[in-house]
mmCIF file of C-alpha atoms and ligand atoms in Angstrom:
data_model
loop_
_atom_site.group_PDB
_atom_site.id
_atom_site.type_symbol
_atom_site.label_atom_id
_atom_site.label_comp_id
_atom_site.label_asym_id
_atom_site.label_seq_id
_atom_site.Cartn_x
_atom_site.Cartn_y
_atom_site.Cartn_z
ATOM 1 C CA MET K 1 -2.288 120.941 -110.280
ATOM 2 C CA ASN K 2 -3.219 123.071 -107.531
ATOM 3 C CA GLN K 3 -6.053 121.744 -105.361
ATOM 4 C CA LYS K 4 -8.433 124.384 -106.123
ATOM 5 C CA VAL K 5 -8.801 122.266 -110.090
ATOM 6 C CA LEU K 6 -8.666 118.770 -107.697
ATOM 7 C CA VAL K 7 -11.178 119.593 -105.364
ATOM 8 C CA PHE K 8 -13.960 120.988 -108.786
ATOM 9 C CA LEU K 9 -12.673 117.430 -110.933
ATOM 10 C CA LEU K 10 -13.573 114.864 -108.177
ATOM 11 C CA PRO K 11 -17.164 115.146 -107.430
ATOM 12 C CA ASN K 12 -17.333 115.257 -111.133
ATOM 13 C CA PHE K 13 -15.526 112.642 -111.387
ATOM 14 C CA PHE K 14 -17.354 110.125 -108.893
ATOM 15 C CA PHE K 15 -20.511 111.789 -110.583
ATOM 16 C CA GLY K 16 -20.056 110.192 -113.500
ATOM 17 C CA ILE K 17 -19.419 106.664 -113.266
ATOM 18 C CA PHE K 18 -22.412 107.121 -110.725
ATOM 19 C CA LEU K 19 -24.247 107.763 -114.476
ATOM 20 C CA PHE K 20 -21.943 105.642 -116.361
ATOM 21 C CA GLY K 21 -23.474 102.819 -114.004
ATOM 22 C CA PHE K 22 -26.889 104.138 -113.366
ATOM 23 C CA PHE K 23 -27.277 104.060 -117.555
ATOM 24 C CA CYS K 24 -25.568 100.708 -117.546
ATOM 25 C CA LYS K 25 -28.310 99.531 -114.903
ATOM 26 C CA ARG K 26 -30.937 100.846 -116.859
ATOM 27 C CA GLN K 27 -29.563 98.752 -119.695
ATOM 28 C CA LYS K 28 -30.668 96.256 -118.912
ATOM 29 C CA ASN K 29 -33.465 97.371 -117.604
ATOM 30 C CA LEU K 30 -34.201 97.163 -121.390
ATOM 31 C CA THR K 31 -33.069 94.546 -123.426
ATOM 32 C CA GLY K 32 -33.673 92.075 -119.869
ATOM 33 C CA VAL K 33 -37.345 92.114 -118.464
ATOM 34 C CA PHE K 34 -35.842 91.352 -114.593
ATOM 35 C CA PRO K 35 -33.967 93.924 -112.880
ATOM 36 C CA ASP K 36 -32.833 90.801 -111.199
ATOM 37 C CA PRO K 37 -31.860 87.131 -111.183
ATOM 38 C CA THR K 38 -34.144 86.349 -107.546
ATOM 39 C CA ALA K 39 -37.147 88.178 -109.458
ATOM 40 C CA GLU K 40 -36.851 85.334 -112.850
ATOM 41 C CA TRP K 41 -35.698 82.684 -110.147
ATOM 42 C CA LEU K 42 -39.011 84.024 -108.330
ATOM 43 C CA ALA K 43 -40.985 83.595 -111.539
ATOM 44 C CA ILE K 44 -39.753 79.997 -113.047
ATOM 45 C CA GLN K 45 -40.872 79.074 -110.317
ATOM 46 C CA ASN K 46 -44.324 80.016 -110.843
ATOM 47 C CA ASP K 47 -43.773 79.005 -114.289
ATOM 48 C CA ARG K 48 -43.538 75.354 -113.146
ATOM 49 C CA LYS K 49 -46.649 76.185 -109.560
ATOM 50 C CA SER K 50 -49.030 76.614 -112.381
ATOM 51 C CA THR K 51 -47.751 74.973 -115.157
ATOM 52 C CA LEU K 52 -48.425 72.038 -112.565
ATOM 53 C CA ALA K 53 -51.149 72.960 -111.276
ATOM 54 C CA SER K 54 -52.901 73.063 -114.929
ATOM 55 C CA VAL K 55 -51.407 69.566 -115.010
ATOM 56 C CA CYS K 56 -53.314 68.495 -112.216
ATOM 57 C CA LEU K 57 -56.578 69.769 -112.265
ATOM 58 C CA LYS K 58 -56.692 68.433 -116.172
ATOM 59 C CA ASN K 59 -56.051 65.369 -114.816
ATOM 60 C CA ASN K 60 -58.202 65.202 -111.647
ATOM 61 C CA PHE K 61 -54.973 64.603 -109.494
ATOM 62 C CA ARG K 62 -56.685 66.861 -106.998
ATOM 63 C CA LYS K 63 -58.231 64.829 -103.752
ATOM 64 C CA LEU K 64 -60.754 65.939 -101.648
ATOM 65 C CA SER K 65 -59.709 64.533 -98.665
ATOM 66 C CA SER K 66 -57.115 66.965 -97.227
ATOM 67 C CA LYS K 67 -55.564 62.582 -95.949
ATOM 68 C CA LEU K 68 -51.715 62.933 -96.267
ATOM 69 C CA ASP K 69 -51.181 59.640 -98.092
ATOM 70 C CA SER K 70 -48.838 57.438 -95.987
ATOM 71 C CA TYR K 71 -46.096 56.032 -99.064
ATOM 72 C CA VAL K 72 -45.751 59.622 -99.567
ATOM 73 C CA ALA K 73 -45.139 60.327 -95.923
ATOM 74 C CA SER K 74 -42.532 58.212 -95.632
ATOM 75 C CA ARG K 75 -40.836 60.526 -98.934
ATOM 76 C CA LEU K 76 -41.351 63.145 -96.611
ATOM 77 C CA PHE K 77 -37.684 64.026 -94.397
ATOM 78 C CA VAL K 78 -38.199 66.791 -92.123
ATOM 79 C CA GLU K 79 -35.740 69.545 -90.353
ATOM 80 C CA HIS K 80 -37.320 71.189 -87.300
ATOM 81 C CA LYS K 81 -35.486 73.497 -86.821
ATOM 82 C CA HIS K 82 -35.067 75.077 -90.684
ATOM 83 C CA LYS K 83 -39.133 74.481 -90.670
ATOM 84 C CA PHE K 84 -38.339 72.058 -94.405
ATOM 85 C CA ILE K 85 -39.595 69.074 -95.432
ATOM 86 C CA TYR K 86 -37.162 67.520 -98.231
ATOM 87 C CA CYS K 87 -39.211 64.640 -100.162
ATOM 88 C CA GLU K 88 -37.230 62.604 -101.114
ATOM 89 C CA VAL K 89 -36.488 62.139 -105.297
ATOM 90 C CA PRO K 90 -33.539 58.647 -106.052
ATOM 91 C CA LYS K 91 -31.571 60.128 -108.821
ATOM 92 C CA VAL K 92 -32.028 64.251 -108.458
ATOM 93 C CA GLY K 93 -29.190 64.673 -105.765
ATOM 94 C CA CYS K 94 -31.529 63.331 -102.802
ATOM 95 C CA SER K 95 -28.285 61.828 -101.305
ATOM 96 C CA ASN K 96 -26.576 65.473 -101.139
ATOM 97 C CA TRP K 97 -29.883 67.365 -99.847
ATOM 98 C CA LYS K 98 -29.996 64.097 -97.008
ATOM 99 C CA ARG K 99 -26.052 64.811 -96.398
ATOM 100 C CA THR K 100 -27.185 68.694 -95.895
ATOM 101 C CA ILE K 101 -29.766 68.522 -93.777
ATOM 102 C CA PHE K 102 -27.808 66.048 -91.318
ATOM 103 C CA ILE K 103 -25.695 68.578 -90.676
ATOM 104 C CA LEU K 104 -28.709 71.139 -90.420
ATOM 105 C CA GLN K 105 -30.143 69.255 -87.552
ATOM 106 C CA GLU K 106 -27.086 68.360 -86.654
ATOM 107 C CA ASP K 107 -25.515 72.460 -86.508
ATOM 108 C CA LEU K 108 -22.064 70.390 -87.699
ATOM 109 C CA ASN K 109 -19.399 72.407 -89.137
ATOM 110 C CA THR K 110 -18.359 69.318 -90.810
ATOM 111 C CA GLU K 111 -17.559 69.158 -94.145
ATOM 112 C CA ALA K 112 -20.194 67.061 -96.606
ATOM 113 C CA SER K 113 -17.986 64.855 -98.114
ATOM 114 C CA GLU K 114 -16.866 63.470 -94.415
ATOM 115 C CA ILE K 115 -20.471 61.679 -94.350
ATOM 116 C CA GLU K 116 -20.862 58.004 -96.449
ATOM 117 C CA HIS K 117 -23.142 57.711 -98.365
ATOM 118 C CA ASP K 118 -24.140 53.995 -96.645
ATOM 119 C CA GLN K 119 -23.997 55.976 -93.872
ATOM 120 C CA ILE K 120 -26.401 59.034 -94.729
ATOM 121 C CA HIS K 121 -29.452 56.421 -96.051
ATOM 122 C CA GLN K 122 -29.079 53.741 -93.574
ATOM 123 C CA THR K 123 -29.090 56.522 -90.685
ATOM 124 C CA SER K 124 -31.695 57.373 -88.797
ATOM 125 C CA VAL K 125 -31.612 60.423 -87.382
ATOM 126 C CA ILE K 126 -33.398 62.125 -90.245
ATOM 127 C CA LYS K 127 -37.041 61.892 -89.141
ATOM 128 C CA LYS K 128 -39.459 61.855 -91.726
ATOM 129 C CA LEU K 129 -42.932 62.934 -91.461
ATOM 130 C CA ASP K 130 -45.198 59.381 -91.156
ATOM 131 C CA SER K 131 -43.034 58.739 -87.710
ATOM 132 C CA TYR K 132 -44.989 61.445 -86.116
ATOM 133 C CA PRO K 133 -48.971 61.028 -85.795
ATOM 134 C CA PRO K 134 -51.300 62.008 -88.382
ATOM 135 C CA ALA K 135 -52.105 65.939 -86.319
ATOM 136 C CA ARG K 136 -48.726 67.381 -86.139
ATOM 137 C CA GLN K 137 -47.867 66.156 -89.883
ATOM 138 C CA LYS K 138 -50.436 67.935 -90.505
ATOM 139 C CA GLU K 139 -49.748 71.084 -89.061
ATOM 140 C CA PHE K 140 -45.420 70.391 -90.077
ATOM 141 C CA LEU K 141 -47.057 70.377 -93.827
ATOM 142 C CA ASN K 142 -49.088 73.729 -92.787
ATOM 143 C CA ASN K 143 -45.762 75.805 -91.581
ATOM 144 C CA TYR K 144 -42.593 73.895 -93.339
ATOM 145 C CA THR K 145 -41.745 74.925 -96.294
ATOM 146 C CA LYS K 146 -41.578 71.494 -98.228
ATOM 147 C CA VAL K 147 -38.447 71.535 -101.261
ATOM 148 C CA MET K 148 -39.155 68.928 -104.456
ATOM 149 C CA PHE K 149 -36.521 68.289 -106.970
ATOM 150 C CA THR K 150 -37.707 66.806 -110.339
ATOM 151 C CA ARG K 151 -34.909 66.001 -113.112
ATOM 152 C CA HIS K 152 -35.739 65.118 -117.002
ATOM 153 C CA PRO K 153 -37.051 62.148 -116.624
ATOM 154 C CA LEU K 154 -35.236 59.415 -119.222
ATOM 155 C CA GLU K 155 -32.363 61.018 -118.041
ATOM 156 C CA ARG K 156 -33.325 59.961 -114.326
ATOM 157 C CA LEU K 157 -34.360 56.125 -115.416
ATOM 158 C CA VAL K 158 -30.006 55.706 -117.578
ATOM 159 C CA SER K 159 -29.164 56.960 -114.068
ATOM 160 C CA ALA K 160 -30.553 54.791 -112.577
ATOM 161 C CA TYR K 161 -30.025 52.498 -114.838
ATOM 162 C CA ARG K 162 -26.025 52.418 -114.405
ATOM 163 C CA ASP K 163 -26.230 53.387 -110.574
ATOM 164 C CA LYS K 164 -28.255 50.532 -110.150
ATOM 165 C CA LEU K 165 -28.156 47.452 -112.423
ATOM 166 C CA LEU K 166 -23.765 48.308 -113.622
ATOM 167 C CA HIS K 167 -22.310 48.067 -110.108
ATOM 168 C CA SER K 168 -22.136 45.053 -107.666
ATOM 169 C CA GLU K 169 -25.043 46.706 -104.517
ATOM 170 C CA PRO K 170 -26.262 42.532 -104.360
ATOM 171 C CA TYR K 171 -30.089 43.360 -103.501
ATOM 172 C CA TYR K 172 -29.864 45.590 -107.503
ATOM 173 C CA SER K 173 -27.272 43.066 -109.684
ATOM 174 C CA ILE K 174 -28.468 39.808 -108.083
ATOM 175 C CA THR K 175 -32.098 40.154 -107.499
ATOM 176 C CA ILE K 176 -33.563 42.257 -109.507
ATOM 177 C CA ALA K 177 -30.612 41.946 -111.823
ATOM 178 C CA ASN K 178 -32.059 37.775 -111.691
ATOM 179 C CA GLU K 179 -35.554 38.887 -111.871
ATOM 180 C CA MET K 180 -35.330 40.979 -115.548
ATOM 181 C CA LYS K 181 -33.184 38.248 -117.167
ATOM 182 C CA ALA K 182 -35.707 36.143 -115.841
ATOM 183 C CA MET K 183 -38.373 37.771 -118.071
ATOM 184 C CA PHE K 184 -36.041 37.744 -121.537
ATOM 185 C CA ARG K 185 -33.779 35.872 -121.475
ATOM 186 C CA LYS K 186 -32.819 32.194 -122.155
ATOM 187 C CA ASN K 187 -30.773 30.924 -120.159
ATOM 188 C CA LYS K 188 -31.676 32.541 -116.930
ATOM 189 C CA ASN K 189 -27.905 31.632 -115.469
ATOM 190 C CA SER K 190 -25.909 33.397 -118.645
ATOM 191 C CA SER K 191 -23.999 36.458 -115.926
ATOM 192 C CA GLU K 192 -23.353 39.101 -118.764
ATOM 193 C CA LYS K 193 -25.808 42.308 -117.065
ATOM 194 C CA VAL K 194 -28.668 43.101 -117.968
ATOM 195 C CA SER K 195 -29.196 45.335 -120.461
ATOM 196 C CA PHE K 196 -30.874 48.564 -120.847
ATOM 197 C CA GLN K 197 -33.242 46.819 -123.500
ATOM 198 C CA GLU K 198 -33.834 44.133 -121.057
ATOM 199 C CA PHE K 199 -34.149 47.199 -118.364
ATOM 200 C CA VAL K 200 -36.055 49.272 -120.139
ATOM 201 C CA SER K 201 -38.839 45.976 -121.282
ATOM 202 C CA PHE K 202 -39.401 44.943 -117.913
ATOM 203 C CA ILE K 203 -40.259 48.025 -115.892
ATOM 204 C CA ILE K 204 -42.663 48.973 -119.694
ATOM 205 C CA SER K 205 -44.388 45.355 -118.388
ATOM 206 C CA ARG K 206 -45.013 46.537 -114.544
ATOM 207 C CA ARG K 207 -47.881 49.267 -113.326
ATOM 208 C CA PRO K 208 -46.205 52.805 -112.744
ATOM 209 C CA GLU K 209 -46.940 52.232 -109.149
ATOM 210 C CA SER K 210 -45.412 48.585 -108.239
ATOM 211 C CA LEU K 211 -41.711 50.193 -109.570
ATOM 212 C CA ASP K 212 -38.902 50.614 -106.903
ATOM 213 C CA ILE K 213 -38.262 53.992 -105.961
ATOM 214 C CA HIS K 214 -35.341 54.360 -108.287
ATOM 215 C CA TRP K 215 -37.370 54.224 -111.800
ATOM 216 C CA LYS K 216 -40.922 54.439 -110.589
ATOM 217 C CA PRO K 217 -42.256 57.777 -111.745
ATOM 218 C CA MET K 218 -41.947 61.404 -108.955
ATOM 219 C CA PHE K 219 -44.853 62.253 -109.091
ATOM 220 C CA LEU K 220 -45.963 59.061 -107.215
ATOM 221 C CA LEU K 221 -43.329 59.716 -104.854
ATOM 222 C CA CYS K 222 -43.625 62.726 -104.026
ATOM 223 C CA ASP K 223 -47.930 63.686 -105.333
ATOM 224 C CA PRO K 224 -47.234 67.256 -105.868
ATOM 225 C CA CYS K 225 -50.889 67.901 -106.851
ATOM 226 C CA ASN K 226 -51.884 67.441 -103.765
ATOM 227 C CA ILE K 227 -49.351 68.222 -101.069
ATOM 228 C CA HIS K 228 -48.024 72.171 -102.218
ATOM 229 C CA TYR K 229 -44.041 72.129 -102.659
ATOM 230 C CA ASP K 230 -43.649 75.318 -101.964
ATOM 231 C CA ILE K 231 -39.805 75.240 -104.301
ATOM 232 C CA LEU K 232 -40.021 73.241 -107.155
ATOM 233 C CA GLY K 233 -36.398 72.394 -107.604
ATOM 234 C CA LYS K 234 -35.085 70.973 -111.128
ATOM 235 C CA TYR K 235 -31.814 68.561 -111.405
ATOM 236 C CA GLU K 236 -30.711 70.977 -114.318
ATOM 237 C CA THR K 237 -30.742 73.772 -112.793
ATOM 238 C CA LEU K 238 -29.574 73.004 -109.351
ATOM 239 C CA GLY K 239 -27.062 74.778 -108.338
ATOM 240 C CA ILE K 240 -29.445 77.306 -108.471
ATOM 241 C CA ASP K 241 -32.294 75.824 -106.656
ATOM 242 C CA SER K 242 -30.133 75.258 -103.890
ATOM 243 C CA GLU K 243 -28.879 77.689 -103.408
ATOM 244 C CA HIS K 244 -32.318 79.387 -102.695
ATOM 245 C CA VAL K 245 -33.898 76.622 -100.956
ATOM 246 C CA LEU K 246 -30.701 77.143 -98.051
ATOM 247 C CA ARG K 247 -31.409 81.021 -97.879
ATOM 248 C CA ALA K 248 -35.472 80.038 -97.817
ATOM 249 C CA ILE K 249 -35.113 77.729 -94.924
ATOM 250 C CA GLY K 250 -32.481 80.495 -93.348
ATOM 251 C CA ALA K 251 -29.552 78.284 -93.647
ATOM 252 C CA PRO K 252 -26.164 79.456 -92.057
ATOM 253 C CA GLU K 253 -24.257 81.135 -94.475
ATOM 254 C CA ASN K 254 -21.619 79.731 -95.569
ATOM 255 C CA LEU K 255 -22.691 76.192 -95.760
ATOM 256 C CA GLN K 256 -23.951 75.049 -99.660
ATOM 257 C CA TYR K 257 -25.317 72.525 -101.124
ATOM 258 C CA PRO K 258 -22.412 69.551 -101.773
ATOM 259 C CA SER K 259 -21.758 68.270 -105.683
ATOM 260 C CA LEU K 260 -20.626 65.170 -104.247
ATOM 261 C CA LYS K 261 -21.445 61.707 -106.426
ATOM 262 C CA ARG K 262 -21.170 58.524 -104.854
ATOM 263 C CA TYR K 263 -18.921 57.069 -107.713
ATOM 264 C CA SER K 264 -16.063 59.246 -108.467
ATOM 265 C CA SER K 265 -14.504 58.200 -110.648
ATOM 266 C CA GLU K 266 -17.646 57.797 -113.238
ATOM 267 C CA LYS K 267 -19.049 60.274 -115.109
ATOM 268 C CA ARG K 268 -22.332 61.730 -114.409
ATOM 269 C CA THR K 269 -25.214 60.806 -116.718
ATOM 270 C CA SER K 270 -25.273 63.447 -118.769
ATOM 271 C CA GLY K 271 -27.450 64.592 -122.157
ATOM 272 C CA ALA K 272 -24.788 62.696 -123.691
ATOM 273 C CA ILE K 273 -24.794 59.458 -122.114
ATOM 274 C CA THR K 274 -28.388 59.489 -122.539
ATOM 275 C CA LEU K 275 -29.411 60.071 -125.715
ATOM 276 C CA GLU K 276 -26.475 57.172 -126.397
ATOM 277 C CA TYR K 277 -28.588 54.898 -123.720
ATOM 278 C CA LEU K 278 -32.187 55.801 -125.805
ATOM 279 C CA ARG K 279 -30.240 55.310 -129.220
ATOM 280 C CA GLN K 280 -30.474 50.975 -128.001
ATOM 281 C CA LEU K 281 -34.039 51.438 -127.800
ATOM 282 C CA ASN K 282 -37.111 50.660 -130.034
ATOM 283 C CA SER K 283 -40.071 52.885 -131.200
ATOM 284 C CA GLU K 284 -41.376 51.614 -129.632
ATOM 285 C CA GLN K 285 -39.834 50.924 -126.326
ATOM 286 C CA ILE K 286 -39.735 54.312 -126.494
ATOM 287 C CA GLU K 287 -42.686 55.232 -127.468
ATOM 288 C CA LYS K 288 -44.481 53.108 -124.234
ATOM 289 C CA ILE K 289 -41.854 54.566 -121.930
ATOM 290 C CA MET K 290 -42.639 57.896 -122.759
ATOM 291 C CA LYS K 291 -46.191 56.909 -121.817
ATOM 292 C CA MET K 292 -44.802 55.446 -118.786
ATOM 293 C CA TYR K 293 -43.409 58.721 -117.619
ATOM 294 C CA GLN K 294 -45.823 61.243 -118.888
ATOM 295 C CA MET K 295 -47.217 62.380 -116.445
ATOM 296 C CA ASP K 296 -43.737 63.518 -115.509
ATOM 297 C CA PHE K 297 -43.398 65.325 -118.299
ATOM 298 C CA PHE K 298 -45.999 67.387 -118.442
ATOM 299 C CA MET K 299 -46.761 68.387 -114.836
ATOM 300 C CA PHE K 300 -42.490 69.140 -114.159
ATOM 301 C CA ASN K 301 -42.548 70.687 -117.380
ATOM 302 C CA TYR K 302 -40.204 68.513 -119.577
ATOM 303 C CA THR K 303 -40.390 68.668 -123.476
ATOM 304 C CA MET K 304 -40.399 64.539 -124.885
ATOM 305 C CA GLU K 305 -38.442 65.494 -128.259
ATOM 306 C CA TYR K 306 -35.552 64.252 -126.470
ATOM 307 C CA LYS K 307 -32.715 64.406 -129.249
ATOM 308 C CA ASP K 308 -33.518 68.225 -129.482
ATOM 309 C CA TYR K 309 -33.949 68.011 -124.699
ATOM 310 C CA PHE K 310 -30.438 66.201 -125.118
ATOM 311 C CA SER K 311 -29.203 68.798 -127.324
ATOM 312 C CA LEU K 312 -30.177 71.495 -126.341
ATOM 313 C CA HIS K 313 -28.795 70.978 -123.489
ATOM 314 C CA ASP K 314 -24.637 68.805 -123.627
HETATM 315 C C1 NAG Z 401 -41.683 75.455 -119.743
HETATM 316 O O1 NAG Z 401 -39.263 74.592 -120.641
HETATM 317 C C2 NAG Z 401 -39.610 75.619 -121.698
HETATM 318 C C3 NAG Z 401 -38.008 75.282 -122.256
HETATM 319 O O2 NAG Z 401 -37.684 74.128 -121.634
HETATM 320 C C4 NAG Z 401 -39.231 77.186 -121.269
HETATM 321 O O3 NAG Z 401 -39.364 77.932 -122.198
HETATM 322 C C5 NAG Z 401 -41.273 77.840 -120.620
HETATM 323 O O4 NAG Z 401 -41.408 79.023 -120.317
HETATM 324 C C6 NAG Z 401 -41.124 76.800 -119.591
HETATM 325 N N1 NAG Z 401 -42.979 77.018 -119.725
HETATM 326 C C7 NAG Z 401 -43.113 77.265 -118.270
HETATM 327 C C8 NAG Z 401 -44.852 77.216 -118.200
HETATM 328 O O5 NAG Z 401 -42.349 76.914 -117.303
HETATM 329 C C1 NAG Z 402 -49.008 76.461 -87.396
HETATM 330 O O1 NAG Z 402 -49.964 76.267 -88.211
HETATM 331 C C2 NAG Z 402 -51.157 76.346 -87.861
HETATM 332 C C3 NAG Z 402 -52.015 76.835 -88.662
HETATM 333 O O2 NAG Z 402 -52.466 75.877 -89.704
HETATM 334 C C4 NAG Z 402 -50.844 77.187 -86.195
HETATM 335 O O3 NAG Z 402 -52.151 77.185 -85.430
HETATM 336 C C5 NAG Z 402 -50.436 76.921 -85.538
HETATM 337 O O4 NAG Z 402 -50.365 77.258 -84.365
HETATM 338 C C6 NAG Z 402 -48.679 76.312 -86.067
HETATM 339 N N1 NAG Z 402 -47.970 75.582 -85.315
HETATM 340 C C7 NAG Z 402 -45.953 76.638 -84.961
HETATM 341 C C8 NAG Z 402 -45.235 75.844 -84.948
HETATM 342 O O5 NAG Z 402 -45.900 77.370 -86.363
HETATM 343 C C1 NAG Z 403 -27.431 27.644 -113.267
HETATM 344 O O1 NAG Z 403 -26.987 27.130 -112.452
HETATM 345 C C2 NAG Z 403 -26.848 26.475 -111.878
HETATM 346 C C3 NAG Z 403 -26.244 25.788 -110.551
HETATM 347 O O2 NAG Z 403 -25.429 27.083 -110.268
HETATM 348 C C4 NAG Z 403 -27.357 25.056 -112.210
HETATM 349 O O3 NAG Z 403 -26.963 23.560 -111.791
HETATM 350 C C5 NAG Z 403 -27.600 24.529 -113.806
HETATM 351 O O4 NAG Z 403 -27.594 23.825 -114.613
HETATM 352 C C6 NAG Z 403 -27.264 26.044 -114.365
HETATM 353 N N1 NAG Z 403 -28.247 26.667 -115.498
HETATM 354 C C7 NAG Z 403 -27.951 26.391 -117.341
HETATM 355 C C8 NAG Z 403 -28.591 26.690 -118.084
HETATM 356 O O5 NAG Z 403 -26.558 25.957 -117.007
#
């Protein structure tokens, strides 16, 4: 091939590639509604926010006073360097968020796995909002990026049961377990573990406000009707939502949300495992437990058709 031909062909070759790329892009635009994943993610965020807002409105959960509930303030973690406020919802990846906050504020170049589970829950180096005077709390709430994460209410419930009642943390496996056994067992000394049925019967006999944080309804922990969260993350989309949170607060590029699990040899509570436990309940228990968590279902758009839900998500 002589050089003249090559000079002529090369630009055509590149123009061809350009055209090909252009049409591929167009094709995508025609089939999907969203030109890029970020726009799609933002649209989902908007859906989540408008669903939440309409449920709050319908149920009159909006408070007129702007005073922050002190209980909720004690659940909000503050990270000043990145102006980040995180509401802790146990069983929804909160240990890993606390690890991440710790790394952010200390400018650590550590792997999250080097931070022990117990250390992160006992450590007082992560500040809570209620440790500041009310005026400052308000200022932080106005200016910081506020984030909360939710999870399907029944999957969270099963996860809490497996984590707290089937392991040997003394407070749960003795104190709380004995309280539950005392309600349902003739032989109060029986060493048999609390069954999932007993656990659910105990929960539905209580008022939602009085429940332990691991199974208290999520909306009572974070008051999303009055705190306007900038990002509503879900455990079901934890990877992409965490990534967006980290970019939104300007975290270092190389920082990733960890995927550590406390009892790492055990399987994560999945839809299939959740369904297995739910099958142990009778229809009255199912109805009552749905009612207990109905606001979480409505506000965060989880379906009550749990059989469909969990078969879809496995
Ligand atoms: C609610 O969730 C369903 C599926 O889980 C989804 O298809 C729908 O778009 C969501 N609705 C809103 C308003 O977010
Ligand atoms: C925080 O927001 C308030 C308005 O709510 C503003 O007056 C103030 O300057 C902001 N503070 C910081 C530190 O950005
Ligand atoms: C329960 O245990 C206590 C002491 O551990 C014992 O005195 C009591 O007899 C036991 N009761 C039953 C019903 O086994």
